[in-house]
Amino acid sequence: MLPHPIKKFADLFATLPSLGPRQATRLAFYLASRGKAEIAEFARALAALDQLQICKECFAHYENTPKLQKNTETTRLCEICSDPHREHNIIALVERETDRFSIEKSKKFRGRYLVIGEIARDGTLNTEQKLRLAHFKRLITERFGKAKEIILALNSTTLADLEADILLSELKTVTERITRLGRGMPTGGEIEFADEDTLGGALENRK
Ligand SMILES: [Zn+2]
């Protein structure tokens, strides 16, 4: 019989991506063996995730620093969406927040983002994604009439092709141009794992 705290932890962590029940149980015992101080540190790190806010324009998580709080008290915008020096009518559409960070690291993009979330294999959008897209289209229309460019910064997989078709038809009414990352991304390559130069090159060669 598993001790109750171990079972509770394992049941919860087994619901996370890439952790099965057995691994989650092993992890619980492992953490328990690390001692009180470390357990408390893990607990604090976990609790701190709760402090993150979601940007109401790009749907990325951000940390509400005092500076940002002052700027965006009533609007709840991330550091990119609230930055007046970014080109707000050039938008990179990414699946994952980690893709956004990879693109930022390449320092080759001065526009902003929309985080759409990972799309199902059959290419359909879920309710949340439909809402994000509708919200985003409304925002663009209200602010610019049309965006200058929307870059589909998608992972280069078959999935991404499917996705691009759906997104193309959804987006073409709100932008002058739709581009995709150019050559240079390895086939089947994921944005998250591309090095900064490769990603920078793919951004510069978008078409
Ligand atoms: Zn934002």
PDB file of C-alpha atoms and ligand atoms in Angstrom:
ATOM      1  CA  MET A   1       0.000   0.000   0.000  1.00  0.00           C
ATOM      2  CA  LEU A   2       1.487   3.335  -1.016  1.00  0.00           C
ATOM      3  CA  PRO A   3       1.666   6.051   1.656  1.00  0.00           C
ATOM      4  CA  HIS A   4      -1.140   8.501   1.047  1.00  0.00           C
ATOM      5  CA  PRO A   5       1.091  11.550   0.177  1.00  0.00           C
ATOM      6  CA  ILE A   6       2.997   9.459  -2.372  1.00  0.00           C
ATOM      7  CA  LYS A   7      -0.199   8.216  -3.988  1.00  0.00           C
ATOM      8  CA  LYS A   8      -1.695  11.688  -4.073  1.00  0.00           C
ATOM      9  CA  PHE A   9       1.451  13.159  -5.649  1.00  0.00           C
ATOM     10  CA  ALA A  10       1.732  10.317  -8.188  1.00  0.00           C
ATOM     11  CA  ASP A  11      -1.944  10.530  -9.211  1.00  0.00           C
ATOM     12  CA  LEU A  12      -1.537  14.234  -9.842  1.00  0.00           C
ATOM     13  CA  PHE A  13       1.797  14.148 -11.635  1.00  0.00           C
ATOM     14  CA  ALA A  14       0.752  11.217 -13.807  1.00  0.00           C
ATOM     15  CA  THR A  15      -1.702  13.596 -15.473  1.00  0.00           C
ATOM     16  CA  LEU A  16       1.215  15.679 -16.810  1.00  0.00           C
ATOM     17  CA  PRO A  17       2.609  15.174 -20.316  1.00  0.00           C
ATOM     18  CA  SER A  18       5.226  12.412 -20.647  1.00  0.00           C
ATOM     19  CA  LEU A  19       4.861  11.117 -17.078  1.00  0.00           C
ATOM     20  CA  GLY A  20       3.216   7.724 -16.561  1.00  0.00           C
ATOM     21  CA  PRO A  21       1.882   6.477 -13.184  1.00  0.00           C
ATOM     22  CA  ARG A  22       5.006   4.410 -12.512  1.00  0.00           C
ATOM     23  CA  GLN A  23       7.386   7.277 -13.244  1.00  0.00           C
ATOM     24  CA  ALA A  24       5.268   9.643 -11.172  1.00  0.00           C
ATOM     25  CA  THR A  25       5.405   7.244  -8.213  1.00  0.00           C
ATOM     26  CA  ARG A  26       9.166   6.896  -8.573  1.00  0.00           C
ATOM     27  CA  LEU A  27       9.482  10.685  -8.703  1.00  0.00           C
ATOM     28  CA  ALA A  28       7.417  11.018  -5.528  1.00  0.00           C
ATOM     29  CA  PHE A  29       9.713   8.644  -3.605  1.00  0.00           C
ATOM     30  CA  TYR A  30      12.761  10.345  -5.047  1.00  0.00           C
ATOM     31  CA  LEU A  31      11.623  13.812  -3.961  1.00  0.00           C
ATOM     32  CA  ALA A  32      10.632  12.500  -0.533  1.00  0.00           C
ATOM     33  CA  SER A  33      14.168  11.228  -0.102  1.00  0.00           C
ATOM     34  CA  ARG A  34      15.674  14.649  -0.840  1.00  0.00           C
ATOM     35  CA  GLY A  35      14.725  16.092   2.554  1.00  0.00           C
ATOM     36  CA  LYS A  36      12.533  18.860   3.911  1.00  0.00           C
ATOM     37  CA  ALA A  37      14.482  21.903   2.640  1.00  0.00           C
ATOM     38  CA  GLU A  38      14.473  20.745  -0.973  1.00  0.00           C
ATOM     39  CA  ILE A  39      10.850  19.666  -0.865  1.00  0.00           C
ATOM     40  CA  ALA A  40       9.941  23.131   0.402  1.00  0.00           C
ATOM     41  CA  GLU A  41      11.882  24.686  -2.466  1.00  0.00           C
ATOM     42  CA  PHE A  42      10.046  22.584  -5.046  1.00  0.00           C
ATOM     43  CA  ALA A  43       6.767  23.496  -3.397  1.00  0.00           C
ATOM     44  CA  ARG A  44       7.606  27.207  -3.583  1.00  0.00           C
ATOM     45  CA  ALA A  45       8.618  26.950  -7.251  1.00  0.00           C
ATOM     46  CA  LEU A  46       5.342  25.214  -8.035  1.00  0.00           C
ATOM     47  CA  ALA A  47       3.288  27.737  -6.079  1.00  0.00           C
ATOM     48  CA  ALA A  48       5.047  30.631  -7.855  1.00  0.00           C
ATOM     49  CA  LEU A  49       3.631  29.460 -11.215  1.00  0.00           C
ATOM     50  CA  ASP A  50       0.317  30.597  -9.875  1.00  0.00           C
ATOM     51  CA  GLN A  51       1.594  34.191  -9.876  1.00  0.00           C
ATOM     52  CA  LEU A  52       1.921  34.276 -13.665  1.00  0.00           C
ATOM     53  CA  GLN A  53      -0.582  36.262 -15.669  1.00  0.00           C
ATOM     54  CA  ILE A  54      -1.864  35.575 -19.168  1.00  0.00           C
ATOM     55  CA  CYS A  55      -1.515  38.401 -21.658  1.00  0.00           C
ATOM     56  CA  LYS A  56      -4.926  39.310 -22.957  1.00  0.00           C
ATOM     57  CA  GLU A  57      -3.669  39.999 -26.473  1.00  0.00           C
ATOM     58  CA  CYS A  58      -1.103  37.303 -27.284  1.00  0.00           C
ATOM     59  CA  PHE A  59      -2.107  34.728 -24.618  1.00  0.00           C
ATOM     60  CA  ALA A  60       1.458  34.235 -23.393  1.00  0.00           C
ATOM     61  CA  HIS A  61       2.216  33.876 -19.699  1.00  0.00           C
ATOM     62  CA  TYR A  62       4.160  36.712 -18.162  1.00  0.00           C
ATOM     63  CA  GLU A  63       5.493  37.747 -14.822  1.00  0.00           C
ATOM     64  CA  ASN A  64       3.767  40.769 -13.440  1.00  0.00           C
ATOM     65  CA  THR A  65       6.832  42.787 -12.441  1.00  0.00           C
ATOM     66  CA  PRO A  66       6.270  46.142 -10.693  1.00  0.00           C
ATOM     67  CA  LYS A  67       7.382  47.986 -13.866  1.00  0.00           C
ATOM     68  CA  LEU A  68       4.968  46.098 -16.076  1.00  0.00           C
ATOM     69  CA  GLN A  69       2.248  46.466 -13.497  1.00  0.00           C
ATOM     70  CA  LYS A  70       2.610  50.222 -13.692  1.00  0.00           C
ATOM     71  CA  ASN A  71       2.405  50.201 -17.479  1.00  0.00           C
ATOM     72  CA  THR A  72      -0.438  47.814 -17.854  1.00  0.00           C
ATOM     73  CA  GLU A  73      -2.415  47.989 -14.654  1.00  0.00           C
ATOM     74  CA  THR A  74      -5.752  47.900 -16.372  1.00  0.00           C
ATOM     75  CA  THR A  75      -4.858  46.169 -19.613  1.00  0.00           C
ATOM     76  CA  ARG A  76      -2.942  43.014 -18.563  1.00  0.00           C
ATOM     77  CA  LEU A  77      -0.389  42.948 -21.342  1.00  0.00           C
ATOM     78  CA  CYS A  78       2.931  41.105 -21.492  1.00  0.00           C
ATOM     79  CA  GLU A  79       6.258  42.882 -21.929  1.00  0.00           C
ATOM     80  CA  ILE A  80       6.107  42.478 -25.721  1.00  0.00           C
ATOM     81  CA  CYS A  81       2.509  43.545 -26.307  1.00  0.00           C
ATOM     82  CA  SER A  82       3.016  46.587 -24.065  1.00  0.00           C
ATOM     83  CA  ASP A  83       6.276  47.640 -25.756  1.00  0.00           C
ATOM     84  CA  PRO A  84       5.639  50.667 -28.006  1.00  0.00           C
ATOM     85  CA  HIS A  85       8.874  50.048 -29.904  1.00  0.00           C
ATOM     86  CA  ARG A  86       7.706  46.729 -31.344  1.00  0.00           C
ATOM     87  CA  GLU A  87       5.944  46.561 -34.713  1.00  0.00           C
ATOM     88  CA  HIS A  88       2.462  45.686 -33.602  1.00  0.00           C
ATOM     89  CA  ASN A  89       1.076  45.034 -37.061  1.00  0.00           C
ATOM     90  CA  ILE A  90       3.590  42.254 -37.814  1.00  0.00           C
ATOM     91  CA  ILE A  91       2.574  39.126 -35.967  1.00  0.00           C
ATOM     92  CA  ALA A  92       4.234  35.750 -35.577  1.00  0.00           C
ATOM     93  CA  LEU A  93       1.740  33.013 -34.905  1.00  0.00           C
ATOM     94  CA  VAL A  94       3.302  30.281 -32.773  1.00  0.00           C
ATOM     95  CA  GLU A  95       2.010  27.027 -31.361  1.00  0.00           C
ATOM     96  CA  ARG A  96       3.882  27.017 -28.097  1.00  0.00           C
ATOM     97  CA  GLU A  97       5.119  29.648 -25.730  1.00  0.00           C
ATOM     98  CA  THR A  98       8.555  28.058 -25.880  1.00  0.00           C
ATOM     99  CA  ASP A  99       8.578  28.813 -29.637  1.00  0.00           C
ATOM    100  CA  ARG A 100       8.024  32.455 -28.805  1.00  0.00           C
ATOM    101  CA  PHE A 101      11.040  32.430 -26.509  1.00  0.00           C
ATOM    102  CA  SER A 102      13.193  30.736 -29.160  1.00  0.00           C
ATOM    103  CA  ILE A 103      12.261  33.387 -31.728  1.00  0.00           C
ATOM    104  CA  GLU A 104      12.977  36.151 -29.219  1.00  0.00           C
ATOM    105  CA  LYS A 105      16.383  34.641 -28.564  1.00  0.00           C
ATOM    106  CA  SER A 106      17.243  34.877 -32.279  1.00  0.00           C
ATOM    107  CA  LYS A 107      16.805  38.675 -31.995  1.00  0.00           C
ATOM    108  CA  LYS A 108      15.654  38.756 -35.632  1.00  0.00           C
ATOM    109  CA  PHE A 109      12.037  39.621 -35.017  1.00  0.00           C
ATOM    110  CA  ARG A 110      10.655  42.974 -33.904  1.00  0.00           C
ATOM    111  CA  GLY A 111       6.969  42.250 -34.274  1.00  0.00           C
ATOM    112  CA  ARG A 112       4.670  40.585 -31.789  1.00  0.00           C
ATOM    113  CA  TYR A 113       3.049  37.198 -31.262  1.00  0.00           C
ATOM    114  CA  LEU A 114      -0.091  35.192 -31.017  1.00  0.00           C
ATOM    115  CA  VAL A 115       0.191  31.917 -29.092  1.00  0.00           C
ATOM    116  CA  ILE A 116      -2.424  29.630 -30.621  1.00  0.00           C
ATOM    117  CA  GLY A 117      -1.559  26.378 -28.806  1.00  0.00           C
ATOM    118  CA  GLU A 118      -0.766  22.974 -30.260  1.00  0.00           C
ATOM    119  CA  ILE A 119      -3.300  21.951 -32.843  1.00  0.00           C
ATOM    120  CA  ALA A 120      -4.862  18.491 -33.124  1.00  0.00           C
ATOM    121  CA  ARG A 121      -3.471  16.049 -35.695  1.00  0.00           C
ATOM    122  CA  ASP A 122      -6.559  16.292 -37.861  1.00  0.00           C
ATOM    123  CA  GLY A 123      -5.953  20.015 -38.136  1.00  0.00           C
ATOM    124  CA  THR A 124      -9.114  21.144 -36.382  1.00  0.00           C
ATOM    125  CA  LEU A 125      -9.082  23.977 -33.896  1.00  0.00           C
ATOM    126  CA  ASN A 126     -10.449  23.423 -30.412  1.00  0.00           C
ATOM    127  CA  THR A 127     -12.820  25.850 -28.716  1.00  0.00           C
ATOM    128  CA  GLU A 128     -10.064  27.747 -26.943  1.00  0.00           C
ATOM    129  CA  GLN A 129      -8.094  28.131 -30.198  1.00  0.00           C
ATOM    130  CA  LYS A 130     -11.157  29.356 -32.050  1.00  0.00           C
ATOM    131  CA  LEU A 131     -11.712  31.927 -29.311  1.00  0.00           C
ATOM    132  CA  ARG A 132      -8.090  33.088 -29.463  1.00  0.00           C
ATOM    133  CA  LEU A 133      -8.223  33.421 -33.218  1.00  0.00           C
ATOM    134  CA  ALA A 134     -11.506  35.323 -33.163  1.00  0.00           C
ATOM    135  CA  HIS A 135     -10.218  37.639 -30.454  1.00  0.00           C
ATOM    136  CA  PHE A 136      -7.034  38.230 -32.404  1.00  0.00           C
ATOM    137  CA  LYS A 137      -8.836  38.969 -35.662  1.00  0.00           C
ATOM    138  CA  ARG A 138     -11.071  41.461 -33.907  1.00  0.00           C
ATOM    139  CA  LEU A 139      -8.048  43.136 -32.357  1.00  0.00           C
ATOM    140  CA  ILE A 140      -6.264  43.484 -35.701  1.00  0.00           C
ATOM    141  CA  THR A 141      -9.333  44.793 -37.482  1.00  0.00           C
ATOM    142  CA  GLU A 142     -10.060  47.359 -34.790  1.00  0.00           C
ATOM    143  CA  ARG A 143      -6.492  48.575 -34.553  1.00  0.00           C
ATOM    144  CA  PHE A 144      -5.105  48.426 -38.074  1.00  0.00           C
ATOM    145  CA  GLY A 145      -7.867  47.390 -40.423  1.00  0.00           C
ATOM    146  CA  LYS A 146      -5.367  44.841 -41.710  1.00  0.00           C
ATOM    147  CA  ALA A 147      -2.070  43.554 -40.369  1.00  0.00           C
ATOM    148  CA  LYS A 148       1.016  44.185 -42.488  1.00  0.00           C
ATOM    149  CA  GLU A 149       2.187  40.611 -42.159  1.00  0.00           C
ATOM    150  CA  ILE A 150       1.325  37.435 -40.290  1.00  0.00           C
ATOM    151  CA  ILE A 151       4.099  34.877 -40.073  1.00  0.00           C
ATOM    152  CA  LEU A 152       3.017  31.296 -39.523  1.00  0.00           C
ATOM    153  CA  ALA A 153       5.949  30.320 -37.311  1.00  0.00           C
ATOM    154  CA  LEU A 154       4.910  26.689 -37.120  1.00  0.00           C
ATOM    155  CA  ASN A 155       6.908  23.556 -36.564  1.00  0.00           C
ATOM    156  CA  SER A 156       7.730  22.055 -39.940  1.00  0.00           C
ATOM    157  CA  THR A 157       5.739  18.862 -39.751  1.00  0.00           C
ATOM    158  CA  THR A 158       2.814  17.504 -41.726  1.00  0.00           C
ATOM    159  CA  LEU A 159       0.743  18.718 -38.849  1.00  0.00           C
ATOM    160  CA  ALA A 160       1.947  22.217 -39.504  1.00  0.00           C
ATOM    161  CA  ASP A 161       0.869  21.945 -43.151  1.00  0.00           C
ATOM    162  CA  LEU A 162      -2.614  20.984 -42.129  1.00  0.00           C
ATOM    163  CA  GLU A 163      -2.653  23.758 -39.655  1.00  0.00           C
ATOM    164  CA  ALA A 164      -1.403  26.291 -42.150  1.00  0.00           C
ATOM    165  CA  ASP A 165      -4.330  25.541 -44.494  1.00  0.00           C
ATOM    166  CA  ILE A 166      -6.877  26.160 -41.796  1.00  0.00           C
ATOM    167  CA  LEU A 167      -5.075  29.200 -40.504  1.00  0.00           C
ATOM    168  CA  LEU A 168      -4.584  30.616 -44.002  1.00  0.00           C
ATOM    169  CA  SER A 169      -8.294  30.680 -44.663  1.00  0.00           C
ATOM    170  CA  GLU A 170      -8.962  32.073 -41.195  1.00  0.00           C
ATOM    171  CA  LEU A 171      -6.396  34.832 -41.451  1.00  0.00           C
ATOM    172  CA  LYS A 172      -6.330  35.995 -45.035  1.00  0.00           C
ATOM    173  CA  THR A 173      -9.080  38.543 -44.457  1.00  0.00           C
ATOM    174  CA  VAL A 174      -7.123  40.368 -41.737  1.00  0.00           C
ATOM    175  CA  THR A 175      -3.649  40.696 -43.254  1.00  0.00           C
ATOM    176  CA  GLU A 176      -1.918  41.992 -46.346  1.00  0.00           C
ATOM    177  CA  ARG A 177       0.590  39.157 -46.353  1.00  0.00           C
ATOM    178  CA  ILE A 178       0.891  35.684 -44.881  1.00  0.00           C
ATOM    179  CA  THR A 179       4.381  34.205 -44.750  1.00  0.00           C
ATOM    180  CA  ARG A 180       6.003  31.080 -43.359  1.00  0.00           C
ATOM    181  CA  LEU A 181       9.463  30.449 -42.026  1.00  0.00           C
ATOM    182  CA  GLY A 182      11.915  30.100 -44.895  1.00  0.00           C
ATOM    183  CA  ARG A 183      14.461  27.472 -45.767  1.00  0.00           C
ATOM    184  CA  GLY A 184      17.006  26.520 -43.222  1.00  0.00           C
ATOM    185  CA  MET A 185      14.722  24.910 -40.693  1.00  0.00           C
ATOM    186  CA  PRO A 186      15.580  21.224 -40.665  1.00  0.00           C
ATOM    187  CA  THR A 187      12.824  19.002 -42.101  1.00  0.00           C
ATOM    188  CA  GLY A 188      10.569  17.941 -39.249  1.00  0.00           C
ATOM    189  CA  GLY A 189      12.480  20.460 -37.197  1.00  0.00           C
ATOM    190  CA  GLU A 190      10.879  22.057 -34.222  1.00  0.00           C
ATOM    191  CA  ILE A 191      11.292  25.756 -33.562  1.00  0.00           C
ATOM    192  CA  GLU A 192      12.012  25.067 -29.934  1.00  0.00           C
ATOM    193  CA  PHE A 193      15.091  23.030 -30.765  1.00  0.00           C
ATOM    194  CA  ALA A 194      16.498  25.073 -33.673  1.00  0.00           C
ATOM    195  CA  ASP A 195      19.594  27.065 -32.783  1.00  0.00           C
ATOM    196  CA  GLU A 196      19.388  30.850 -32.821  1.00  0.00           C
ATOM    197  CA  ASP A 197      21.255  31.285 -36.146  1.00  0.00           C
ATOM    198  CA  THR A 198      19.105  28.718 -37.959  1.00  0.00           C
ATOM    199  CA  LEU A 199      15.934  30.274 -36.638  1.00  0.00           C
ATOM    200  CA  GLY A 200      17.189  33.784 -37.376  1.00  0.00           C
ATOM    201  CA  GLY A 201      17.962  32.716 -40.977  1.00  0.00           C
ATOM    202  CA  ALA A 202      14.552  31.072 -41.380  1.00  0.00           C
ATOM    203  CA  LEU A 203      12.910  34.277 -40.181  1.00  0.00           C
ATOM    204  CA  GLU A 204      14.913  36.475 -42.529  1.00  0.00           C
ATOM    205  CA  ASN A 205      14.128  34.165 -45.457  1.00  0.00           C
ATOM    206  CA  ARG A 206      10.426  33.937 -44.771  1.00  0.00           C
ATOM    207  CA  LYS A 207       8.199  33.995 -47.791  1.00  0.00           C
TER     208      LYS A 207
HETATM  209 ZN    ZN B   1       1.282  39.712 -25.034  1.00  0.00          ZN
END
